[in-house]
Coordinates of C-alpha atoms in Angstrom, one line a residue:
X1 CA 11.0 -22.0 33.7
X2 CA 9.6 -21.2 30.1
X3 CA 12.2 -20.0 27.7
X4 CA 12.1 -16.4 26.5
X5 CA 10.1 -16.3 23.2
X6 CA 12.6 -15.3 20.6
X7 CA 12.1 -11.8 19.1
X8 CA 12.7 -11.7 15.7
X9 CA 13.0 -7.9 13.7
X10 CA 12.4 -7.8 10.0
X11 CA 15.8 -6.1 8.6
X12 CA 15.2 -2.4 7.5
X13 CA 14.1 -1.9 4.3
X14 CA 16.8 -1.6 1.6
X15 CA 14.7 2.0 -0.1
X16 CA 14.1 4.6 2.9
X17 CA 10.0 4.5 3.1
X18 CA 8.8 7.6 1.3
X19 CA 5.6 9.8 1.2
X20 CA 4.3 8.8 -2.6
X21 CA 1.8 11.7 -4.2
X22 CA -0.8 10.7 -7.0
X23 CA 1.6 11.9 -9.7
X24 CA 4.7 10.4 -8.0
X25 CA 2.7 6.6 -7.9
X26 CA 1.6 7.3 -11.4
X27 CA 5.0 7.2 -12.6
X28 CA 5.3 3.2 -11.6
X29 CA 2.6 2.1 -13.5
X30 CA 4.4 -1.0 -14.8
X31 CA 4.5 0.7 -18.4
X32 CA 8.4 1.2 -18.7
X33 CA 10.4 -1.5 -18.8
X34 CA 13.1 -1.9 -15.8
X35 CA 10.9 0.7 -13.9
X36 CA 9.8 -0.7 -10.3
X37 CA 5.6 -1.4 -10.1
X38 CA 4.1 0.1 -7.1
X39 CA 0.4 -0.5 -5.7
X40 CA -1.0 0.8 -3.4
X41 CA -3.7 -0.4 -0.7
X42 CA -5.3 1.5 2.4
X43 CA -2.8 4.2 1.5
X44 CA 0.4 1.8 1.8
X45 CA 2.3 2.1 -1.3
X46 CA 3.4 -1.8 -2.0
X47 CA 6.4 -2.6 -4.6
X48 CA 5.0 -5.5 -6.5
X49 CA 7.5 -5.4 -9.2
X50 CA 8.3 -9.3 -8.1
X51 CA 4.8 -10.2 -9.4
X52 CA 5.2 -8.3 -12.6
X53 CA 3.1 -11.4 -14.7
X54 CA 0.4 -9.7 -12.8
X55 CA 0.6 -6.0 -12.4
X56 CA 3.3 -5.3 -15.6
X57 CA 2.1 -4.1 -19.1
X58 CA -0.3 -6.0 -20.3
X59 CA -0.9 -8.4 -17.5
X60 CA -4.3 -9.4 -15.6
X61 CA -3.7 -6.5 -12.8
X62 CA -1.8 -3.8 -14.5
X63 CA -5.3 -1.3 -14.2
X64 CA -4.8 -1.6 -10.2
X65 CA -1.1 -0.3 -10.1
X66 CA 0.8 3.2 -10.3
X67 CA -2.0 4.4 -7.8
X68 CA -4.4 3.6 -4.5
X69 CA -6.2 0.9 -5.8
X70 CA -8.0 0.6 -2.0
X71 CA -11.5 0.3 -3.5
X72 CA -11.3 -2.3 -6.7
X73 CA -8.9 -4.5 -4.4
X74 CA -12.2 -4.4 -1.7
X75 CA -14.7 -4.9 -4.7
X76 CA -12.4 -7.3 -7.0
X77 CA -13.1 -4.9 -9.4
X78 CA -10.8 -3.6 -12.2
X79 CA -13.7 -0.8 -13.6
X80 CA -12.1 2.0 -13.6
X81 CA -14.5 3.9 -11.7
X82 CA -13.1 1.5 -8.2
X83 CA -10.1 2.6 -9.0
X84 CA -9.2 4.8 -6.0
X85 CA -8.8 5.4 -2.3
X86 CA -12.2 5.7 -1.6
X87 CA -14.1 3.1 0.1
X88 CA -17.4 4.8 0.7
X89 CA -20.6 2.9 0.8
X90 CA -18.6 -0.5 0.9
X91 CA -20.3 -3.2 2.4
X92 CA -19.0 -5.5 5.7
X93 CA -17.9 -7.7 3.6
X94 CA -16.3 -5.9 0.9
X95 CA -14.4 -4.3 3.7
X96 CA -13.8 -7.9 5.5
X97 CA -12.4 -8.9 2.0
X98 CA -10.3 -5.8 1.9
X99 CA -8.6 -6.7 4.8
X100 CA -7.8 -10.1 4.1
X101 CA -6.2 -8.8 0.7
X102 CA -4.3 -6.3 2.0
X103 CA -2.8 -8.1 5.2
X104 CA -2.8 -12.1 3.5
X105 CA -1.3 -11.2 0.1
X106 CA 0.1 -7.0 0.2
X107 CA 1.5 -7.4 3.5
X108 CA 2.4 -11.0 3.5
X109 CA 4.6 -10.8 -0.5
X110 CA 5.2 -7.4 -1.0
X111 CA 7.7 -4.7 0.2
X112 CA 6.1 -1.7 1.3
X113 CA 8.2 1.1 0.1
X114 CA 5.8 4.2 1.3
X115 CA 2.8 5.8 1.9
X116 CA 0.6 8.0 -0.1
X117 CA 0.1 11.3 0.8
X118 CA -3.5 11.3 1.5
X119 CA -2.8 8.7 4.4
X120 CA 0.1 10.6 6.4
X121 CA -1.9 14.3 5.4
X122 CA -4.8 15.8 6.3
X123 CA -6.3 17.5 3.5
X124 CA -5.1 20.7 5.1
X125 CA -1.7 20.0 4.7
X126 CA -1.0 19.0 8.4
X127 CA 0.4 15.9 9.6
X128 CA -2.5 13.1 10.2
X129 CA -1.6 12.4 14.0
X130 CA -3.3 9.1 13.7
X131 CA -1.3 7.6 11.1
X132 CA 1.2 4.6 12.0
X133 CA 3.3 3.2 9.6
X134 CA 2.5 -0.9 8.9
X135 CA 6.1 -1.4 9.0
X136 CA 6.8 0.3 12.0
X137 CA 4.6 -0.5 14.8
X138 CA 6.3 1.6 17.6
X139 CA 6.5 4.9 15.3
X140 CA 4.7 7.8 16.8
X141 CA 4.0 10.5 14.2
X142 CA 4.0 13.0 17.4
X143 CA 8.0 12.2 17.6
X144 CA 8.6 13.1 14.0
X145 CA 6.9 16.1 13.3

């Protein structure tokens, strides 16, 4: 008989996942030193204070943290203009690229330490019943709320 596949669980995060709004995530812009750096990607908020030569003050990536960053991380683009959740109008591949980024580098090196508002809200203020956590496969938002 085959043997049993081991299942392996990543161990809980060490922060409780939180629900990050645009001025909260503004606040861990990478400008204060000792502050953590958050990014955040397809409404997952990332802590990518580990790759501070990249995102801290002054460094190649900084423009992309201490908000959703969605749209320049799709385009490779640090304008500030694709600077935000928005990915309207992006092409198959930008979104193909997107993807890659978020699940090959984001998922793959940082901690996710929440979500931003916009993702888990409707614009209503009422829970977005599609949501479910990247960390957390077997969450239902129906169970929560």
């Amino acid at each position: 008989a085959a043997a049993e596949p081991e299942l392996r669980l990543r161990p809980p995060a060490e922060v409780p996942v939180r629900l990050f709004t645009e001025p909260d995530l503004a606040r861990y812009d990478g400008q204060q030193e000792g502050q953590p750096i958050y990014l955040a990607v397809k409404g997952v908020v990332f802590d990518v204070t580990s790759g501070k030569e990249f995102y801290g003050k002054g460094a190649p990536y900084n423009a992309l943290v201490g908000k959703d960053s969605t749209r320049g991380v799709a385009k490779m683009s640090l304008d500030p203009k694709d600077l935000t959740h928005d990915i309207t109008g992006l092409t198959e591949e930008e979104l193909k690229s997107l993807d890659d980024i978020f699940n090959n580098v984001y998922k793959a090196k940082y901690p996710i330490v929440g979500y931003t508002s916009r993702r888990i809200l409707n614009e209503d203020g009422s829970p977005n019943l599609d949501f479910k956590p990247e960390d957390q496969p077997h969450f239902n938002i129906k169970d929560e709320f």
